[in-house]
Coordinates of C-alpha atoms in Angstrom, one line a residue:
X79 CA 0.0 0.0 0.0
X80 CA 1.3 3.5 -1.1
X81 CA 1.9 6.6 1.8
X82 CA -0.4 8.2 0.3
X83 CA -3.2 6.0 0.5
X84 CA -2.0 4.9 4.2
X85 CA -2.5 9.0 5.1
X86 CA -5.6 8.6 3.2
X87 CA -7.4 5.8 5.5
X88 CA -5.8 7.2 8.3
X89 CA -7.7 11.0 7.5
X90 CA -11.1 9.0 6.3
X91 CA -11.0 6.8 9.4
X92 CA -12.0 10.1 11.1
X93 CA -14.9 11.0 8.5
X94 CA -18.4 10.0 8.2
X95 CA -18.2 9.2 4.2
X96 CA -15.2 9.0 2.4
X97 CA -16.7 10.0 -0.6
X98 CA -19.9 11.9 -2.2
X99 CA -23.4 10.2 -1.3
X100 CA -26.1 10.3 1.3
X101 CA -28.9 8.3 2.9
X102 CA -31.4 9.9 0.7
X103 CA -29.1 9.0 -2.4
X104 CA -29.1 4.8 -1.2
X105 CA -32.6 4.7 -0.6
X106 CA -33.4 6.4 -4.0
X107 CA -31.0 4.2 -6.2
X108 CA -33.1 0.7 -4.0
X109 CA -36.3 2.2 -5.2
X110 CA -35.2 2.0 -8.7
X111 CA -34.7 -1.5 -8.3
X112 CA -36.8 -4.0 -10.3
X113 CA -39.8 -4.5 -8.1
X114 CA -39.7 -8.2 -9.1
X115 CA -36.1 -8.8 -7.7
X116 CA -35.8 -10.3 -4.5
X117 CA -33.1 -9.1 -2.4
X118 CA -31.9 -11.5 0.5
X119 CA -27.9 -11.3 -0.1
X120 CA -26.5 -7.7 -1.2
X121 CA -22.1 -7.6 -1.4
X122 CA -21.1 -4.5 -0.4
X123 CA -18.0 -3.3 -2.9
X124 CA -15.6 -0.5 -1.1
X125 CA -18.2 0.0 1.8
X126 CA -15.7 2.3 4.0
X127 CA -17.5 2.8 7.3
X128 CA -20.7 1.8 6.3
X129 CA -22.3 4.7 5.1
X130 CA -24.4 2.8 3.0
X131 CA -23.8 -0.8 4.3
X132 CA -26.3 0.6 7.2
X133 CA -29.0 2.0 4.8
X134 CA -29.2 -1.5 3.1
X135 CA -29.5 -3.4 5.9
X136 CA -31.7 -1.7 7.5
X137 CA -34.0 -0.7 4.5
X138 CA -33.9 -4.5 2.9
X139 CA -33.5 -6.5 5.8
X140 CA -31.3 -8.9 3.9
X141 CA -28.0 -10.1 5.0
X142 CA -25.5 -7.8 3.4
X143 CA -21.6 -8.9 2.9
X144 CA -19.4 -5.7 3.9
X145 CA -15.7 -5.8 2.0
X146 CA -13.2 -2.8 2.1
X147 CA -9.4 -3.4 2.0
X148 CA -9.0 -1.1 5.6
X149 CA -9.6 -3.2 9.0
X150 CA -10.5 0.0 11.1
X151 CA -12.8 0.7 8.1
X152 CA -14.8 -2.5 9.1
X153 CA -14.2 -2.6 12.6
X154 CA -16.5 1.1 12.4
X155 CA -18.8 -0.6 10.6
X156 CA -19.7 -3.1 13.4
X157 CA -19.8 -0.8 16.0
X158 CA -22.1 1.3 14.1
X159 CA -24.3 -1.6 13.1
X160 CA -24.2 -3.1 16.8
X161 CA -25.7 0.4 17.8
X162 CA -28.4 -0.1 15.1
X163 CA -29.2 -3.2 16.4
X164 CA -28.4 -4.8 12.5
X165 CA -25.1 -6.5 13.2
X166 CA -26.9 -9.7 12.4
X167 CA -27.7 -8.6 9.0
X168 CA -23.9 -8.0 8.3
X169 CA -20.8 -9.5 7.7
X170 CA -17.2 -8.2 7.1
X171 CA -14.3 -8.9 5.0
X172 CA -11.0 -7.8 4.6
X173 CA -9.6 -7.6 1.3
X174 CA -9.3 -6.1 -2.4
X175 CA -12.8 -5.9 -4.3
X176 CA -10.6 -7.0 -7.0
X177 CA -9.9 -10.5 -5.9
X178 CA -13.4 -11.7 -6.0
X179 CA -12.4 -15.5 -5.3
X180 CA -13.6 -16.0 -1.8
X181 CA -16.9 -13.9 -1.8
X182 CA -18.9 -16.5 -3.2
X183 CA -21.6 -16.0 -5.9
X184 CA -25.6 -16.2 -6.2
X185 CA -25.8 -12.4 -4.7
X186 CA -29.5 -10.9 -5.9
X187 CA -27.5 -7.4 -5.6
X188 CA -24.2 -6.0 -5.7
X189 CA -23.5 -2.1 -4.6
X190 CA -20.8 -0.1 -5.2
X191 CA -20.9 3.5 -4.5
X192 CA -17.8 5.4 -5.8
X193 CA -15.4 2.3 -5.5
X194 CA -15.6 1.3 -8.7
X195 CA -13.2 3.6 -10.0
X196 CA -10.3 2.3 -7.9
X197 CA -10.2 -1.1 -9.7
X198 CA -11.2 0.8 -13.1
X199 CA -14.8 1.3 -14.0
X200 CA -15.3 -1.8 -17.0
X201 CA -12.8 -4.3 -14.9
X202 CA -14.9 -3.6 -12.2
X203 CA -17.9 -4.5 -14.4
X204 CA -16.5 -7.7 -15.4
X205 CA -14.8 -8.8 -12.5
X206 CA -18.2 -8.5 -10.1
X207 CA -20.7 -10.2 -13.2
X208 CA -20.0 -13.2 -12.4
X209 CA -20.8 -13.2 -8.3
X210 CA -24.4 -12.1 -9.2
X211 CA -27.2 -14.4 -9.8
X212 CA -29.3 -15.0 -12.9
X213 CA -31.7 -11.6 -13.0
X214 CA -29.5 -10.1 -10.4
X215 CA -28.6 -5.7 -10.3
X216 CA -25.5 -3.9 -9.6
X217 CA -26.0 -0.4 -8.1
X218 CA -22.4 1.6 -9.5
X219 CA -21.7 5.3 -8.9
X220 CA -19.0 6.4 -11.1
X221 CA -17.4 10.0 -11.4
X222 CA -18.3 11.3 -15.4
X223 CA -18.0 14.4 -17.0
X224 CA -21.6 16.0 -17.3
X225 CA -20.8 18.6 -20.1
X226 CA -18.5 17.8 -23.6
X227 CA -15.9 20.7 -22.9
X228 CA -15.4 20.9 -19.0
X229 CA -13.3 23.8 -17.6
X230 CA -10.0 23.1 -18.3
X231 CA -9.0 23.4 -14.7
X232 CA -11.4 20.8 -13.9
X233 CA -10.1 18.8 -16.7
X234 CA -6.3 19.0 -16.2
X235 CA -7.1 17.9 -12.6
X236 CA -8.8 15.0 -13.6
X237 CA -6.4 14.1 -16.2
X238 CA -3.9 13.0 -13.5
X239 CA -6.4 11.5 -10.9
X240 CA -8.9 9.9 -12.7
X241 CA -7.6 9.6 -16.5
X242 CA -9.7 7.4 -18.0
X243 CA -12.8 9.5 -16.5
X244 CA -15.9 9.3 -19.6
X245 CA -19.1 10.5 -20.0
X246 CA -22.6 9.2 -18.6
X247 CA -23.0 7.8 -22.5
X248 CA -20.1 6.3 -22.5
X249 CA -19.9 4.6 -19.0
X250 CA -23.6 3.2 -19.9
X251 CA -22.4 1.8 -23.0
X252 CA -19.7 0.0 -21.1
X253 CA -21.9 -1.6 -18.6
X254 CA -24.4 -2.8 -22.0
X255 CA -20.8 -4.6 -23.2
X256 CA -20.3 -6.2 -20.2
X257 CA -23.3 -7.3 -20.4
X258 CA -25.6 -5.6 -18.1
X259 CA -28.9 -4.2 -19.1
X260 CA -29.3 -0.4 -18.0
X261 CA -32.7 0.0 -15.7
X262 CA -32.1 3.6 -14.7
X263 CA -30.2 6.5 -13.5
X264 CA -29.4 9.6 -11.9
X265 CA -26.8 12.3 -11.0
X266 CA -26.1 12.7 -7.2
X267 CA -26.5 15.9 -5.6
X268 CA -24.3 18.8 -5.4
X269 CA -26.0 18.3 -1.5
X270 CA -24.2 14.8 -1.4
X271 CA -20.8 16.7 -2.4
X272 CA -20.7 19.6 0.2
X273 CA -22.1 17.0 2.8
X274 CA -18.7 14.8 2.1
X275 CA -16.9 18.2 2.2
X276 CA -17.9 19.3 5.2
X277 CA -17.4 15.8 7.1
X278 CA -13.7 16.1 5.5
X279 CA -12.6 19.1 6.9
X280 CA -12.1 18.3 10.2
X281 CA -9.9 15.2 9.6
X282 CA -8.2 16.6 7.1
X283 CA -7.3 20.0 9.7
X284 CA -6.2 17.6 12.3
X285 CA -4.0 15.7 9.8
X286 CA -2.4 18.6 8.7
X287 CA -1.7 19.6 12.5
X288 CA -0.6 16.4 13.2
X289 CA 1.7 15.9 10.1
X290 CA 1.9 18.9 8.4
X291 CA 0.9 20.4 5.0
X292 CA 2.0 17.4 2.5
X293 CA 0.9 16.7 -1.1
X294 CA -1.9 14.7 -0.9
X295 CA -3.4 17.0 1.8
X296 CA -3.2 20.1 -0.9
X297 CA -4.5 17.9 -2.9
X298 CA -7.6 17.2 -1.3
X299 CA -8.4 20.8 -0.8
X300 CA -7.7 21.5 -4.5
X301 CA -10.3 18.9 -5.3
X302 CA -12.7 20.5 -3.4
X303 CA -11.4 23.8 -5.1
X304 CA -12.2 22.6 -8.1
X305 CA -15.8 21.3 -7.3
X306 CA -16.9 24.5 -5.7
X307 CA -15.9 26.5 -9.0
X308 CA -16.9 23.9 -11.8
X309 CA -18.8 21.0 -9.9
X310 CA -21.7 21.8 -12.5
X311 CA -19.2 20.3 -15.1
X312 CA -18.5 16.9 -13.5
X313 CA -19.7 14.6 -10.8
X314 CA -21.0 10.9 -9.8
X315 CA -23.8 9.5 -11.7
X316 CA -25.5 6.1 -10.5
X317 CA -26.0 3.3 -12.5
X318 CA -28.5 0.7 -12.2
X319 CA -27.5 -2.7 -14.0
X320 CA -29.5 -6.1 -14.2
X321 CA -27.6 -9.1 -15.8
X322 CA -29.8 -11.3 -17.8
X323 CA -32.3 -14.1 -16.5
X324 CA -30.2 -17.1 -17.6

């Protein structure tokens, strides 16, 4: 694991998302679910501290398999889930949501919201197809450009962190190749965005306290930067997928 991404965890350890989304944005995205799909497993791709591990329990009542590559990630999730009185419904694992060998398959729904990206968007798509059951969804938010010619501030930025970053066309198409059939979508909030801001900038002032002003900590704050002056050029759209019946 890089520094960077060890100072990373460490900062988002502190935070309560570690990246753009809300309780109203998981509870939309399950009511655009197939009403015919029956939900009693859900893998939870990337699930950080639960954010949305939480929502799905509680608002499906299924048993829902957590994964995130950071143990303090997961051990946050149980506490928060033993509060809720749901730690029943949920289970943990350690590891890369790239090495999909030991999480089974015959999941009726598969969520991923903003993790994707880390793996890169289409081998994410082909890597997780096969752990869903016949007729079964994946629920993706991915990062797109919104407009054709973003600002080029926002688009020299992006160029370095996210560099193979498409448009909602595009990112659609990809899932249709992978062999997904599109059910719906939507763009999140700019609300979701300066929520995930504003839970940031604590941690991310006590990091810089405790370790001082490094690189990825300006870079963080350029990001955000960036948003508040071209946001309406870019941001995460969700995805609704359902692989075939057979």
């Amino acid at each position: 694991m890089s520094d960077d991404l060890t100072l990373l965890f460490e900062l988002y350890e502190g935070t309560p998302r570690q990246g753009p989304g809300s309780v109203e944005t998981t509870r939309r995205a399950l009511a655009l679910l197939p009403d015919a799909l029956r939900v009693e497993r859900v893998l939870d791709l990337g699930c950080g501290t639960g954010g949305s591990t939480l929502v799905l329990a509680e608002e499906t009542r299924a048993h829902v398999t957590a994964v995130d590559i950071h143990p303090p990630f997961l051990a946050t999730l149980r506490a928060r889930a033993e509060e809720r009185a749901i730690a029943d419904h949920i289970s943990t694992v350690a590891g890369d949501m790239a090495d999909t060998a030991g999480l089974g398959d015959g999941f009726d729904l598969i969520w991923a919201e903003g993790s994707a990206y880390s793996i890169g968007f289409e081998n994410a798509l082909r890597r997780w197809r096969p752990l869903l059951r016949p007729g079964g969804c994946l629920v993706v938010t991915e990062l797109v450009w919104f407009v054709a010619e973003p600002a080029e501030r926002a688009r020299a930025f992006f160029a370095a962190e996210s560099p193979d970053m498409g448009d909602e066309a595009t990112r659609v198409e990809h899932a249709r190749r992978a062999g997904y059939e599109p059910i719906d979508s939507f763009r999140l909030p700019a609300d979701d965005w300066h929520a995930y801001y504003a839970g940031v900038e604590g941690p991310l002032r006590e990091a810089i306290a405790r370790r001082g002003e490094l690189e990825i900590y300006a870079g963080m704050r350029l990001e955000r930067e960036i948003y508040e002056a071209h946001g309406e050029d870019y941001g995460y759209v969700c995805l609704v997928l359902q692989v075939g019946p057979d």
